[in-house]
Amino acid sequence: MSARRATRPVGLVTRGTTNPNRLRRVDRWLAGPQAWRLRAAADPLVADLGYGASGVTAVELRDRLRPVRHDVEVVGVEIDRARVAAALPLAGAGLWFVRGGFELPMPDGRRPVAVRAFNVLRQYAEAEVGEAWAVMRGRLAPGGLVVDGTCDEIGRRAAWIALDATGPVSLTLSLRLAGLERPSDVAERLPKALIHRNVSGEPVHAFLAALDDAWAREAPLGAFGARQRWTATAAAVRAAGWPVLDEPSRWRLGEVTVAWDAVSPLARPPADPLADPRVNPRGPV
């Protein structure tokens, strides 16, 4: 992933799988609780990194952000020349496509206030994630945000890590509640930094287990609808000590956001995993 040659894109070609409306959940989040970043930006520039075989999700991103900032500009960035060429007919007002990778080549050296990198790092080794994050964070405008996420093929289950100039800030889970058996079903869609950490003793595993437990206990509320059950689940997890950052207005959409420090991977397992407050927010047992 080294950037020794400035003219060579940093990164690898992804599988390129994409579908219309696949990224609606993260777009809704960028246009919702994160909209303030775009409104405050001196330059409303957004990068869609690794959009894949079709540029349609970049078009959708521009259109979903326009109500927040009518002058928003979206740059679709792809490392594969053929994909850039295929997307060029979609270019238009506030939207264009360039070849590049994690170095995020923006026009005239501009810096994006938001970078959406979805289903990009999934194919990399976990050890390579930190370097990719650092490269992207180094390209952000002041107050900017990188969103590193993964979702299923039609966007029913998604998870993403938000990073600002200082590093990771939060983890968001977003699920289609209808037919949901348990929250931990999203585990297979965790971003690369966490997907291999969903094992006993790791904080993210404990968080998913806490969600599952609360979801099961709130089952009677399912009679009033899955939204009510999910809202009660998120509230219960917060009450148990997990630093849930969002509010019921987001929970009703099937979202929950938790502070990164509570779920970040352990450098090494503690002698007693339950003694780690991230694994057991209630304290040692």
Coordinates of C-alpha atoms in Angstrom, one line a residue:
M1 CA 0.0 0.0 0.0
S2 CA 3.1 2.2 -0.2
A3 CA 2.8 5.6 -2.0
R4 CA 6.4 5.7 -3.2
R5 CA 5.3 6.8 -6.6
A6 CA 3.0 9.8 -6.4
T7 CA 1.7 9.1 -9.9
R8 CA 0.5 5.6 -9.1
P9 CA -2.8 5.1 -7.3
V10 CA -2.5 3.7 -3.8
G11 CA -4.4 0.5 -3.3
L12 CA -5.8 -2.6 -5.0
V13 CA -8.6 -3.2 -7.5
T14 CA -11.8 -4.3 -5.7
R15 CA -14.3 -6.9 -6.8
G16 CA -16.4 -4.0 -8.0
T17 CA -19.8 -5.4 -6.8
T18 CA -22.4 -2.7 -6.7
N19 CA -26.1 -2.2 -6.8
P20 CA -28.5 0.8 -7.0
N21 CA -29.6 2.0 -3.5
R22 CA -27.1 -0.3 -1.8
L23 CA -25.5 2.5 0.2
R24 CA -28.7 4.3 1.2
R25 CA -28.1 3.7 4.9
V26 CA -24.8 5.3 5.1
D27 CA -25.9 8.1 2.8
R28 CA -28.9 8.8 5.1
W29 CA -26.4 9.0 8.0
L30 CA -24.1 11.5 6.2
A31 CA -27.1 13.6 5.3
G32 CA -28.5 13.3 8.9
P33 CA -26.3 13.5 12.0
Q34 CA -23.2 14.3 9.9
A35 CA -24.8 17.0 7.8
W36 CA -23.3 19.7 9.9
R37 CA -19.9 18.9 8.5
L38 CA -21.1 19.6 4.9
R39 CA -22.9 22.8 6.0
A40 CA -19.9 24.2 7.7
A41 CA -17.4 23.3 5.0
A42 CA -15.7 26.1 3.0
D43 CA -15.6 23.7 0.1
P44 CA -18.5 21.1 -0.1
L45 CA -16.4 18.4 -1.7
V46 CA -17.1 14.7 -1.1
A47 CA -15.2 11.7 -2.3
D48 CA -16.8 8.3 -3.2
L49 CA -13.8 5.9 -3.0
G50 CA -14.0 2.6 -4.8
Y51 CA -17.5 3.0 -6.2
G52 CA -17.1 -0.2 -8.2
A53 CA -18.2 -1.4 -11.6
S54 CA -21.0 1.2 -11.8
G55 CA -21.0 4.8 -10.8
V56 CA -24.6 4.8 -9.8
T57 CA -23.9 5.0 -6.1
A58 CA -21.9 8.2 -6.6
V59 CA -24.9 9.7 -8.4
E60 CA -27.1 8.7 -5.5
L61 CA -24.6 10.2 -3.0
R62 CA -24.7 13.6 -4.8
D63 CA -28.5 13.6 -5.0
R64 CA -28.9 12.6 -1.3
L65 CA -26.5 15.3 -0.1
R66 CA -27.9 18.1 -2.3
P67 CA -30.8 18.9 0.2
V68 CA -28.1 19.5 2.8
R69 CA -25.9 21.6 0.5
H70 CA -27.1 22.4 -3.0
D71 CA -23.6 23.1 -4.2
V72 CA -22.1 19.8 -3.1
E73 CA -19.7 18.2 -5.4
V74 CA -19.0 14.5 -5.5
V75 CA -15.9 12.9 -7.0
G76 CA -16.0 9.2 -7.7
V77 CA -12.6 7.7 -7.3
E78 CA -11.7 4.3 -8.8
I79 CA -8.3 2.6 -9.3
D80 CA -9.6 0.6 -12.3
R81 CA -9.3 2.6 -15.6
A82 CA -12.1 0.7 -17.2
R83 CA -14.5 1.5 -14.4
V84 CA -13.7 5.2 -14.6
A85 CA -14.3 5.1 -18.4
A86 CA -17.6 3.4 -17.9
A87 CA -18.8 5.9 -15.3
L88 CA -17.9 9.0 -17.3
P89 CA -21.2 9.2 -19.1
L90 CA -22.8 9.7 -15.7
A91 CA -20.7 12.8 -14.9
G92 CA -22.6 16.1 -14.8
A93 CA -23.4 19.0 -12.5
G94 CA -21.6 18.4 -9.3
L95 CA -20.3 15.0 -10.2
W96 CA -17.2 13.7 -11.9
F97 CA -15.0 10.6 -11.9
V98 CA -11.2 10.2 -11.6
R99 CA -8.7 7.4 -11.4
G100 CA -7.1 7.0 -8.0
G101 CA -6.9 5.2 -4.7
F102 CA -6.5 6.0 -1.0
E103 CA -4.4 9.1 -1.9
L104 CA -7.7 10.6 -3.1
P105 CA -6.6 12.7 -6.1
M106 CA -9.0 15.7 -6.0
P107 CA -9.2 18.5 -8.7
D108 CA -6.9 21.4 -8.1
G109 CA -5.5 19.8 -4.9
R110 CA -8.8 20.4 -3.1
R111 CA -9.5 18.4 0.1
P112 CA -12.8 16.5 0.7
V113 CA -14.9 17.1 3.8
A114 CA -16.2 13.6 3.6
V115 CA -14.9 10.3 2.1
R116 CA -17.2 7.3 1.7
A117 CA -15.1 4.2 1.3
F118 CA -17.6 1.3 1.3
N119 CA -16.8 -2.3 0.7
V120 CA -13.2 -1.3 -0.2
L121 CA -11.0 -2.4 2.7
R122 CA -12.8 -5.7 3.1
Q123 CA -10.4 -7.5 0.8
Y124 CA -7.3 -6.2 2.6
A125 CA -5.4 -7.7 5.5
E126 CA -6.3 -6.3 8.9
A127 CA -2.8 -5.1 9.3
E128 CA -3.1 -2.9 6.3
V129 CA -6.2 -1.0 7.5
G130 CA -4.4 1.5 9.7
E131 CA -2.1 2.7 6.9
A132 CA -5.1 3.1 4.5
W133 CA -6.9 5.1 7.2
A134 CA -3.9 7.3 7.7
V135 CA -3.6 8.1 4.0
M136 CA -7.2 9.0 3.7
R137 CA -7.3 11.0 6.9
G138 CA -4.3 13.0 5.7
R139 CA -6.3 14.2 2.7
L140 CA -9.3 15.5 4.7
A141 CA -10.4 19.1 4.8
P142 CA -10.6 20.6 8.3
G143 CA -13.6 19.0 10.1
G144 CA -13.7 16.2 7.6
L145 CA -14.7 12.6 8.1
V146 CA -13.8 9.2 6.5
V147 CA -16.4 6.5 6.6
D148 CA -15.0 3.0 6.2
G149 CA -17.9 0.5 5.9
T150 CA -19.3 -2.7 4.6
C151 CA -22.8 -3.8 3.7
D152 CA -24.6 -6.7 2.1
E153 CA -25.5 -6.8 -1.6
I154 CA -28.8 -4.9 -1.3
G155 CA -28.0 -2.7 1.7
R156 CA -30.1 -4.5 4.4
R157 CA -27.2 -4.8 6.8
A158 CA -24.4 -2.3 7.1
A159 CA -21.7 -1.3 9.5
W160 CA -19.2 1.6 9.3
I161 CA -16.4 3.2 11.3
A162 CA -16.2 7.0 11.3
L163 CA -12.8 8.6 11.4
D164 CA -11.8 12.2 11.8
A165 CA -8.3 13.8 11.7
T166 CA -7.5 12.2 15.1
G167 CA -8.5 8.7 14.2
P168 CA -11.5 6.4 14.7
V169 CA -14.5 8.0 16.4
S170 CA -17.4 5.6 16.3
L171 CA -18.9 2.4 15.0
T172 CA -22.4 2.5 13.5
L173 CA -24.6 -0.5 12.9
S174 CA -27.6 -0.1 10.6
L175 CA -30.1 -2.9 10.0
R176 CA -33.3 -3.6 8.3
L177 CA -35.5 -4.5 11.3
A178 CA -38.2 -6.4 9.5
G179 CA -37.4 -10.1 9.9
L180 CA -34.3 -9.4 12.1
E181 CA -33.6 -12.5 14.2
R182 CA -30.8 -11.0 16.3
P183 CA -28.6 -7.9 16.0
S184 CA -25.4 -9.9 15.8
D185 CA -26.5 -11.0 12.4
V186 CA -24.6 -7.9 11.2
A187 CA -21.3 -9.5 12.3
E188 CA -20.5 -10.8 8.9
R189 CA -20.7 -7.2 7.6
L190 CA -18.3 -5.6 10.2
P191 CA -15.5 -3.5 8.6
K192 CA -12.2 -5.2 8.2
A193 CA -10.7 -3.7 11.4
L194 CA -13.4 -5.6 13.4
I195 CA -14.6 -8.5 11.5
H196 CA -11.9 -10.9 12.8
R197 CA -12.3 -9.5 16.3
N198 CA -15.8 -10.9 16.8
V199 CA -14.6 -13.5 19.3
S200 CA -15.0 -14.0 23.0
G201 CA -12.9 -11.5 25.0
E202 CA -12.9 -8.8 22.3
P203 CA -15.0 -5.6 23.0
V204 CA -16.9 -5.7 19.7
H205 CA -18.0 -9.3 20.5
A206 CA -19.2 -8.1 23.9
F207 CA -21.1 -5.2 22.3
L208 CA -22.9 -7.5 19.9
A209 CA -23.7 -9.9 22.7
A210 CA -25.2 -7.1 24.7
L211 CA -27.4 -6.1 21.8
D212 CA -28.5 -9.7 21.3
D213 CA -29.3 -10.0 25.0
A214 CA -31.3 -6.7 25.1
W215 CA -33.1 -7.6 21.9
A216 CA -34.2 -10.9 23.4
R217 CA -35.4 -9.3 26.6
E218 CA -37.4 -6.7 24.7
A219 CA -39.1 -9.4 22.6
P220 CA -42.6 -8.5 24.1
L221 CA -42.4 -5.1 22.5
G222 CA -42.3 -6.8 19.1
A223 CA -46.1 -6.9 19.3
F224 CA -45.9 -3.1 18.8
G225 CA -43.4 -3.3 15.9
A226 CA -39.7 -3.9 15.3
R227 CA -38.9 -0.2 15.7
Q228 CA -40.2 -0.1 19.2
R229 CA -38.3 -3.3 20.1
W230 CA -35.1 -1.9 18.6
T231 CA -35.5 1.5 20.3
A232 CA -35.9 -0.3 23.7
T233 CA -32.9 -2.5 22.9
A234 CA -30.6 0.5 22.2
A235 CA -31.8 2.3 25.3
A236 CA -31.2 -0.8 27.4
V237 CA -27.6 -1.2 26.1
R238 CA -27.0 2.5 26.9
A239 CA -28.4 2.0 30.4
A240 CA -26.0 -1.0 30.8
G241 CA -23.0 1.4 30.4
W242 CA -22.2 1.2 26.7
P243 CA -21.4 4.7 25.3
V244 CA -24.2 4.9 22.7
L245 CA -23.9 8.2 20.9
D246 CA -27.1 8.6 19.0
E247 CA -30.7 9.2 20.0
P248 CA -34.1 7.5 19.5
S249 CA -34.6 9.4 16.2
R250 CA -31.8 7.3 14.7
W251 CA -32.7 4.1 16.6
R252 CA -36.1 4.1 14.9
L253 CA -34.2 3.8 11.6
G254 CA -32.5 0.6 12.7
E255 CA -29.3 2.4 13.7
V256 CA -27.1 2.4 16.7
T257 CA -23.8 4.2 17.1
V258 CA -21.3 3.5 19.8
A259 CA -18.0 5.3 20.7
W260 CA -15.0 3.7 19.1
D261 CA -13.1 3.4 22.4
A262 CA -15.7 0.9 23.6
V263 CA -15.3 -1.5 20.7
S264 CA -11.8 -1.0 19.4
P265 CA -9.7 -4.2 19.1
L266 CA -7.5 -5.2 22.1
A267 CA -3.8 -5.2 21.5
R268 CA -3.7 -8.3 23.7
P269 CA -6.4 -10.0 25.7
P270 CA -6.6 -9.1 29.4
A271 CA -6.0 -11.9 31.8
D272 CA -9.6 -11.7 32.8
P273 CA -11.6 -10.4 29.8
L274 CA -14.5 -9.4 32.0
A275 CA -12.2 -7.1 33.9
D276 CA -11.9 -4.9 30.8
P277 CA -14.7 -2.2 31.0
R278 CA -15.2 -2.4 27.3
V279 CA -16.0 -6.0 27.5
N280 CA -18.1 -5.7 30.7
P281 CA -19.3 -2.1 31.2
R282 CA -20.8 -3.0 34.5
G283 CA -17.3 -3.7 35.9
P284 CA -15.5 -6.8 37.1
V285 CA -17.6 -9.8 38.2

